[in-house]
Short mmCIF file of C-alpha atoms in Angstrom, two decimals:
data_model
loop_
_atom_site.label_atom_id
_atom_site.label_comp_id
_atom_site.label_asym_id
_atom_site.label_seq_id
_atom_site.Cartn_x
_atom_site.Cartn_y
_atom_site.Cartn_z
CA UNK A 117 22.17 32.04 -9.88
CA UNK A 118 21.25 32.80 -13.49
CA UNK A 119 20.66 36.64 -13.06
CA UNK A 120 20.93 37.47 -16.84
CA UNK A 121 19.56 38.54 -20.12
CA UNK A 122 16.62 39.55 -18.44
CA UNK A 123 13.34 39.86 -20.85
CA UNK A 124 11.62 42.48 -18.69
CA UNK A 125 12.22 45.70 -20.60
CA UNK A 126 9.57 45.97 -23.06
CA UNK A 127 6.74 43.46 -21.89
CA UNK A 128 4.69 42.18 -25.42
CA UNK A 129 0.86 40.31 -25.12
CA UNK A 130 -1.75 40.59 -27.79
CA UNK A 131 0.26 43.58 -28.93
CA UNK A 132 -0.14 45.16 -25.97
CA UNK A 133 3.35 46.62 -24.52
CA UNK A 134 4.55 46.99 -21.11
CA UNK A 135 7.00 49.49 -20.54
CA UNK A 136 9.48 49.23 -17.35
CA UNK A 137 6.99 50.89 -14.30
CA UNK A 138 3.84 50.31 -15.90
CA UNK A 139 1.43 47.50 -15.05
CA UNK A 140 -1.87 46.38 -16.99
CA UNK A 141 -4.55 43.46 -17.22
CA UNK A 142 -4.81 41.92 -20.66
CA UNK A 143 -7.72 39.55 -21.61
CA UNK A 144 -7.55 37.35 -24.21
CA UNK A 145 -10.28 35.86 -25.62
CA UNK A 146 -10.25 32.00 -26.13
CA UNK A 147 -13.75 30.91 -27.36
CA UNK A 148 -17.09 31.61 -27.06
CA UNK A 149 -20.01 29.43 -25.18
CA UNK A 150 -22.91 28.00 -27.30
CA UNK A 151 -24.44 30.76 -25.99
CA UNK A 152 -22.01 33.41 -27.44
CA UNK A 153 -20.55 34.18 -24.09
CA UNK A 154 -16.97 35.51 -24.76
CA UNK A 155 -14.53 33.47 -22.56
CA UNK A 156 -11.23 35.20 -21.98
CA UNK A 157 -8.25 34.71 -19.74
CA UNK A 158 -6.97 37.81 -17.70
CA UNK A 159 -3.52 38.34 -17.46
CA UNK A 160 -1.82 40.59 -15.25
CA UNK A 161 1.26 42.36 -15.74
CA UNK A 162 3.51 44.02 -13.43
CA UNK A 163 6.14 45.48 -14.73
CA UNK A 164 9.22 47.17 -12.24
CA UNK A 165 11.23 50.15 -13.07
CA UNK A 166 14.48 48.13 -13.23
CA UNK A 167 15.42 45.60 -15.08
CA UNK A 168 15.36 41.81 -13.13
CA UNK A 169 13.65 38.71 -14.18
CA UNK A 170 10.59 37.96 -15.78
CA UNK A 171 8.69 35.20 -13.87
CA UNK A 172 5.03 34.07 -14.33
CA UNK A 173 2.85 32.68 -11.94
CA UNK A 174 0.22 30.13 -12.84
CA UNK A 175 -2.90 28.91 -11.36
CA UNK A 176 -5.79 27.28 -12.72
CA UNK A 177 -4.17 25.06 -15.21
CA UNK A 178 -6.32 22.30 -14.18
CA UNK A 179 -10.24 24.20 -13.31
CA UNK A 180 -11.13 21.94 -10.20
CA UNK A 181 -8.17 23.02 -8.30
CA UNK A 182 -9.08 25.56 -6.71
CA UNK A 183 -6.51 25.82 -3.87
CA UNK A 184 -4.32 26.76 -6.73
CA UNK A 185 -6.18 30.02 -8.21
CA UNK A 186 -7.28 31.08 -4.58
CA UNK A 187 -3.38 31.25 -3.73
CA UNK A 188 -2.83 33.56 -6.74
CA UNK A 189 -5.85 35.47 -6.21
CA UNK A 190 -4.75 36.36 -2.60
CA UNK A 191 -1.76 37.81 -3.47
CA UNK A 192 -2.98 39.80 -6.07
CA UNK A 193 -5.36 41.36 -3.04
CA UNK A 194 -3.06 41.84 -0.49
CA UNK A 195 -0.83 43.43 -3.39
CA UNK A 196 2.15 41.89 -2.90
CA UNK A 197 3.02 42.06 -6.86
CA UNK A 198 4.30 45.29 -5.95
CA UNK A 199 7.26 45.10 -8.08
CA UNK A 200 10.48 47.38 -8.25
CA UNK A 201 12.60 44.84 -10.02
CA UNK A 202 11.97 42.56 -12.49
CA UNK A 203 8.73 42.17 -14.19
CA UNK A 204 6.06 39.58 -12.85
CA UNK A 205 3.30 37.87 -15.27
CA UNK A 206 0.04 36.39 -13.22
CA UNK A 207 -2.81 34.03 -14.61
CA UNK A 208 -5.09 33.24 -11.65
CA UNK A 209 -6.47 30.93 -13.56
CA UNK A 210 -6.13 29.86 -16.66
CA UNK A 211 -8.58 26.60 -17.45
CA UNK A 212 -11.61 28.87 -17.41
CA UNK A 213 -13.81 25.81 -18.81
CA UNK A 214 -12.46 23.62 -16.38
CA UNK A 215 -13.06 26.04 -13.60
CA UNK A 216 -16.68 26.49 -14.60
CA UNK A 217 -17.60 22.87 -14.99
CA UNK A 218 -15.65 22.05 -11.71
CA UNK A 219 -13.52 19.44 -13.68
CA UNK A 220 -9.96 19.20 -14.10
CA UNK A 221 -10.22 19.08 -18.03
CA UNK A 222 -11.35 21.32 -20.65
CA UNK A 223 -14.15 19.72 -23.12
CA UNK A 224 -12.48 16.16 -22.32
CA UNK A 225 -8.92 17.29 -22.83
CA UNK A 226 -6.38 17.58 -20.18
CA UNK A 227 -5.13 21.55 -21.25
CA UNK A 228 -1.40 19.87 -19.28
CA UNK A 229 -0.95 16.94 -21.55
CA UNK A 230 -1.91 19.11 -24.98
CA UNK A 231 1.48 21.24 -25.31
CA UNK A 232 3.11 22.96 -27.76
CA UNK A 233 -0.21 22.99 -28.87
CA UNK A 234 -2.19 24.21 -31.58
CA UNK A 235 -3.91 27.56 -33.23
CA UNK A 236 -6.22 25.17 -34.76
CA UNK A 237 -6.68 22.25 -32.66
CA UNK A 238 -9.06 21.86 -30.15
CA UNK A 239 -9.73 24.26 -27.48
CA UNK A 240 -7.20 22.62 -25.03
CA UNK A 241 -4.67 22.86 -27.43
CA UNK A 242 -5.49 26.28 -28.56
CA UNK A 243 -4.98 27.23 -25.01
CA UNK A 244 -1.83 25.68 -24.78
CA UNK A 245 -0.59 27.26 -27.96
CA UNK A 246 -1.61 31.10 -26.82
CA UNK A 247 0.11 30.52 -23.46
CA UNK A 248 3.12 29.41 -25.07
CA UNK A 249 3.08 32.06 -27.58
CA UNK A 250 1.50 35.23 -25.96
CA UNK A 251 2.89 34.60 -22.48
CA UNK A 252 5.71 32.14 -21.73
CA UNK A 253 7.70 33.54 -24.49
CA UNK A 254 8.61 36.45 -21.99
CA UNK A 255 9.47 35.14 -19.20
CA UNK A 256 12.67 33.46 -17.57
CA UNK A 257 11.25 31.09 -15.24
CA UNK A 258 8.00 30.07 -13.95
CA UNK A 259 6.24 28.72 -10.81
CA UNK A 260 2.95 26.62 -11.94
CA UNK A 261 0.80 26.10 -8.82
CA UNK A 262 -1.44 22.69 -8.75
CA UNK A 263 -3.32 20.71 -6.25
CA UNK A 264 -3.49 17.06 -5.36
CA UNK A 265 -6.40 15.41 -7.31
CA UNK A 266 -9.25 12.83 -7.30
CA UNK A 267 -9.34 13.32 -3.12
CA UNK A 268 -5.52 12.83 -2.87
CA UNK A 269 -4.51 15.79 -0.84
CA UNK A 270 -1.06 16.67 -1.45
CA UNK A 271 1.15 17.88 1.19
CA UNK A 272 2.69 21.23 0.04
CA UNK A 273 6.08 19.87 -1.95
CA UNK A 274 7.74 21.83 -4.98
CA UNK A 275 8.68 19.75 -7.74
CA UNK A 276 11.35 20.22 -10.43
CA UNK A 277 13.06 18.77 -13.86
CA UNK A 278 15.85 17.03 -12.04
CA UNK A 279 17.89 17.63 -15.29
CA UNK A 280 17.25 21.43 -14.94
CA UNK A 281 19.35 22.99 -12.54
CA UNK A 282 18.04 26.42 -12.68
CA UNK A 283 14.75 24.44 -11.68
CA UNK A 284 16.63 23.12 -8.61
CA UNK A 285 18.00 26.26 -7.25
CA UNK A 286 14.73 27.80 -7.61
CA UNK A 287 12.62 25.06 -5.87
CA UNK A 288 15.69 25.49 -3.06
CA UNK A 289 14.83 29.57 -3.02
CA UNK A 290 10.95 28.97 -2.57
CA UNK A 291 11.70 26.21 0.12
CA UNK A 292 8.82 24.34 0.43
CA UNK A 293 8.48 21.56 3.34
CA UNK A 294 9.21 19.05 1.02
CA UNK A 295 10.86 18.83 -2.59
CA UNK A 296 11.95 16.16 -4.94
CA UNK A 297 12.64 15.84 -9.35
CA UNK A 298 9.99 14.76 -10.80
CA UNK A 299 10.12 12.90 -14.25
CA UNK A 300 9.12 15.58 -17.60
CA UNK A 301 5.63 14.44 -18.77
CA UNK A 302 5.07 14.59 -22.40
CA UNK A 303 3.18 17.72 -24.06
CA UNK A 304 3.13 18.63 -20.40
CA UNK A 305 4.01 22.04 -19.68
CA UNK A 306 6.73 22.05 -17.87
CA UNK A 307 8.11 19.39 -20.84
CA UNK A 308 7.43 22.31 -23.38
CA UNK A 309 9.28 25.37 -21.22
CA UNK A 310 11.94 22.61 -20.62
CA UNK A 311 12.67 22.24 -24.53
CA UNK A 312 12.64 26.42 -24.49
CA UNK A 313 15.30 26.73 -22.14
CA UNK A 314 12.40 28.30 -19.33
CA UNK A 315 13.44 26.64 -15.70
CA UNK A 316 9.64 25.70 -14.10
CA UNK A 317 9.12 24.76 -11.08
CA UNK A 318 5.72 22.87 -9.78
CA UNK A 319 4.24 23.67 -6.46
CA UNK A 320 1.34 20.42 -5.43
CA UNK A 321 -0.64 21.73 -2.12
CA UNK A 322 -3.93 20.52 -0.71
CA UNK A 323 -6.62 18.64 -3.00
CA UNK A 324 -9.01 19.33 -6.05
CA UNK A 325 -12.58 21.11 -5.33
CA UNK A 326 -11.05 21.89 -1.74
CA UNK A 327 -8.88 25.16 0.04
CA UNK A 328 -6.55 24.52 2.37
CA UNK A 329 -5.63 27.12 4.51
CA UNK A 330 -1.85 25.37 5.40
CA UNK A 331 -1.36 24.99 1.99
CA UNK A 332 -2.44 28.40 0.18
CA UNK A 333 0.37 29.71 3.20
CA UNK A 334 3.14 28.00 2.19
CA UNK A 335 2.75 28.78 -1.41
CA UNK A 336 2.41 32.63 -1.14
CA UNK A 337 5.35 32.31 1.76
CA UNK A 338 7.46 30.52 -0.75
CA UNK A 339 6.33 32.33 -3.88
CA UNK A 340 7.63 35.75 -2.40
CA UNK A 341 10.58 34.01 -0.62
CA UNK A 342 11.95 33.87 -5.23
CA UNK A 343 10.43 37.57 -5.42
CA UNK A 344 12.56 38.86 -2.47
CA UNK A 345 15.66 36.45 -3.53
CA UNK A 346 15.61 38.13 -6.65
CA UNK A 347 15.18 41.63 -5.49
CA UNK A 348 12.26 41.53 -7.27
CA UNK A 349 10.09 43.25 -4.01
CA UNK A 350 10.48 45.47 -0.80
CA UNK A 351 13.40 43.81 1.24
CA UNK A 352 11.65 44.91 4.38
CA UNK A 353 8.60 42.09 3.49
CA UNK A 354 8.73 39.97 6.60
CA UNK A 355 8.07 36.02 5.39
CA UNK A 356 7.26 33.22 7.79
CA UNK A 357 10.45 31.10 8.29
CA UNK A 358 10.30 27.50 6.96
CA UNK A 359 13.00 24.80 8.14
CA UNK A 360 15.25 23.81 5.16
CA UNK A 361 13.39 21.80 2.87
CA UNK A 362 13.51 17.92 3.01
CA UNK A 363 14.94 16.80 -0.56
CA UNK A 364 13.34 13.75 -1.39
CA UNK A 365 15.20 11.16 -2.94
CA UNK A 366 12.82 8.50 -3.39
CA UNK A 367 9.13 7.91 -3.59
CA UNK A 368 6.32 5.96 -4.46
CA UNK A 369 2.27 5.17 -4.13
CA UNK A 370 1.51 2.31 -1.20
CA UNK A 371 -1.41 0.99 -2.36
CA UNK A 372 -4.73 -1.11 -1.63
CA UNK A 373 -3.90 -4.71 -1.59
CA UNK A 374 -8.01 -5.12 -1.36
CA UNK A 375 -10.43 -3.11 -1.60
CA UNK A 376 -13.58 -1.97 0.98
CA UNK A 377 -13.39 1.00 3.72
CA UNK A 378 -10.80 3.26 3.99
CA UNK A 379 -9.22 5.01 7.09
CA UNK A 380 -5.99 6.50 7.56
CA UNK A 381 -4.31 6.66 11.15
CA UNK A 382 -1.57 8.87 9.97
CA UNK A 383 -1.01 12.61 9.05
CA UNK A 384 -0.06 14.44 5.68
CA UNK A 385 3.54 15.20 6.40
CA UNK A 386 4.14 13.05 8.94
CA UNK A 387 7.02 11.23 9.26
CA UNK A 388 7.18 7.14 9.24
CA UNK A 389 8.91 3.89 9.83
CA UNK A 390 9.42 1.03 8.24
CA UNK A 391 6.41 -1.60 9.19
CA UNK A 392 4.39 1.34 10.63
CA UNK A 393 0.60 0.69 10.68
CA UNK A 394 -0.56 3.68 7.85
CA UNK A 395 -3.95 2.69 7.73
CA UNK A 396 -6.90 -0.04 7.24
CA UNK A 397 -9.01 -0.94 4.90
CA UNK A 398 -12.13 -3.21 5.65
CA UNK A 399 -14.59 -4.92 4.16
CA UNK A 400 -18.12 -2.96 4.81
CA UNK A 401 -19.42 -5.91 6.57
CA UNK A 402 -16.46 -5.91 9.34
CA UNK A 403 -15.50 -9.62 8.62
CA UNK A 404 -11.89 -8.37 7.88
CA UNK A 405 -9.56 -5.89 8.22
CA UNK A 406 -6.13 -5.02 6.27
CA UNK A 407 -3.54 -3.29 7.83
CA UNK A 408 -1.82 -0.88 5.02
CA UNK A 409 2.25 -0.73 6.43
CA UNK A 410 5.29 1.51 5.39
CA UNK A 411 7.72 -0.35 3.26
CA UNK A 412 10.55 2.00 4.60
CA UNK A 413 11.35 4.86 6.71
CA UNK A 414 10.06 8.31 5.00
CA UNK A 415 7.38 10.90 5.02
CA UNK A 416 3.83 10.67 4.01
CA UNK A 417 3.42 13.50 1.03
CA UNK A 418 0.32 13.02 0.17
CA UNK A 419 -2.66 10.79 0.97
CA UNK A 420 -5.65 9.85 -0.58
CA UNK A 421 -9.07 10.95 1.28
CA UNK A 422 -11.73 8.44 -0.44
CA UNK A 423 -12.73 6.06 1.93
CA UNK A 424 -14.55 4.07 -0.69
CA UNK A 425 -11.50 1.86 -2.07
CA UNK A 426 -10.61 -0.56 -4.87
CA UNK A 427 -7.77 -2.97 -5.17
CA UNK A 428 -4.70 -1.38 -6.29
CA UNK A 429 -6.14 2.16 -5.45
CA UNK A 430 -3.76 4.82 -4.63
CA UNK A 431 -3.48 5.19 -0.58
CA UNK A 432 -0.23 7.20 0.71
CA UNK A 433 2.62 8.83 -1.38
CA UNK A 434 5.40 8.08 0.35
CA UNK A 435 9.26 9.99 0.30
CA UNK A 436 12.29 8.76 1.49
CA UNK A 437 15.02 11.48 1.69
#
């Protein structure tokens, strides 16, 4: 594993240090409402007494999902950032706008598409350059927690660069049921830690405006599965076992060949056959019915929970290992 040059000595944010043992929440501010509300984005730092890794933890890139920021919220309550080793950077969330407005963007601007960003730009981008700047420049890897959205619930799955193989060992530490490369996304930000040498990892559980108690689980299990990997914690933390995760090695959407009702007859993380009934969709008058069918053997990662559907609409995310 890639135990080295460590960044956790001397913690820097806002020009606030963190010396090894000490821990402190930093807010910076981002903007203002029209009302002259001060928005700002707390950041935690924990910093251990011996050197280790730096790794942040992300929630709340995207406001509606909310899975995401409860997850990191929990474990900041039930302490376990109780770090010897290592230092460990949390943002419970960080689209506040998003968050308040219950919508996945900020101002119209998707805060994951606007990276490196920009002091200047527009808020989204602002954000985007003061995380990059203020935050991810100390750290050595990060885990950036997201839900599934529009009402498609994602089964919990950790995704990685599949160039990156720091990203791949890591996603094989946190062990999450399933877990598959995913293709880099430009001014994403996962693209932008990629082109800074920063391994991140994505963990997808459960659906926008929605908590899941299965999935906020299996991302704090797997979360403190890399903290205790890397020494990072107490050894004598007892995590829920997971079996080995299933590697993905191909996947893509089934979807609507027509459009009407909606109803699935299968469950998220289920495993399926080829020809397998998935689902129907019907016309709201009941003069016909479509049967939606696997095109090959796999698992069903995530599924979309709309009954309401249109022609071409996203219905099951299917994974063949």
């Amino acid at each position: 594993m890639f135990e080295q040059n460590f960044k956790n000595g001397i913690i820097e944010i806002r020009g606030q240090k963190i010396g090894l043992g000490e821990s402190k929440l930093i807010k910076i501010p981002i903007d203002r409402l029209p009302t002259g509300t001060l928005i700002e984005i707390p950041v935690y730092i924990f910093n251990g007494d011996q050197l280790g890794p730096t790794i942040l933890l992300q929630g709340g890139l995207h406001g509606d999902e909310v899975n995401s920021i409860e997850l990191v919220r929990r474990m900041l309550i039930d302490k376990s950032y109780k770090i010897h080793r290592g230092c460990v950077i949390v943002v419970p969330l960080l689209n506040v706008f998003g968050f308040l407005n219950m919508s996945r963007d900020m101002h119209g601007k998707d805060v994951n598409r606007s990276f490196p960003g920009s002091k200047t730009g527009s808020l989204a981008s602002r954000m985007a350059y003061y995380l990059m700047k203020e935050i991810t420049n100390n750290v050595d890897f990060a885990i950036d927690f997201h839900t599934g959205g529009e009402q498609r619930n994602n089964f919990p799955q950790i995704r990685f660069t599949p160039e990156d193989e720091k990203g791949f060992q890591l996603a094989s530490i946190f062990n999450a049921p399933f877990m598959f490369g995913s293709k880099l996304i430009p001014k994403s930000f996962r693209n932008q830690c990629y082109k800074n040498n920063i391994p991140v990892i994505v963990y997808e559980g459960g659906e926008s405006l929605r908590l899941e108690e299965k999935a906020i689980q299996q991302g704090i299990n797997g979360t403190l599965r890399v903290l205790k990997h890397f020494k990072m914690i107490n050894k004598s933390i007892e995590i829920p076992k997971n079996t080995t995760s299933i590697h993905i090695n191909k996947h893509k959407w089934v979807r609507a060949k027509v459009a009407g009702l909606f109803t699935s007859i299968v469950h998220n993380g289920e495993k399926v056959k080829k020809g397998q009934v998935l689902g129907h969709v019907m016309d709201t008058y009941g003069e016909t019915n479509f049967s939606v069918k696997s095109p090959y053997n796999g698992y069903i990662i995530a599924k979309n929970n709309f009954p309401i559907i249109n022609m071409g609409d996203a219905l099951f995310h299917l994974g063949k290992p």
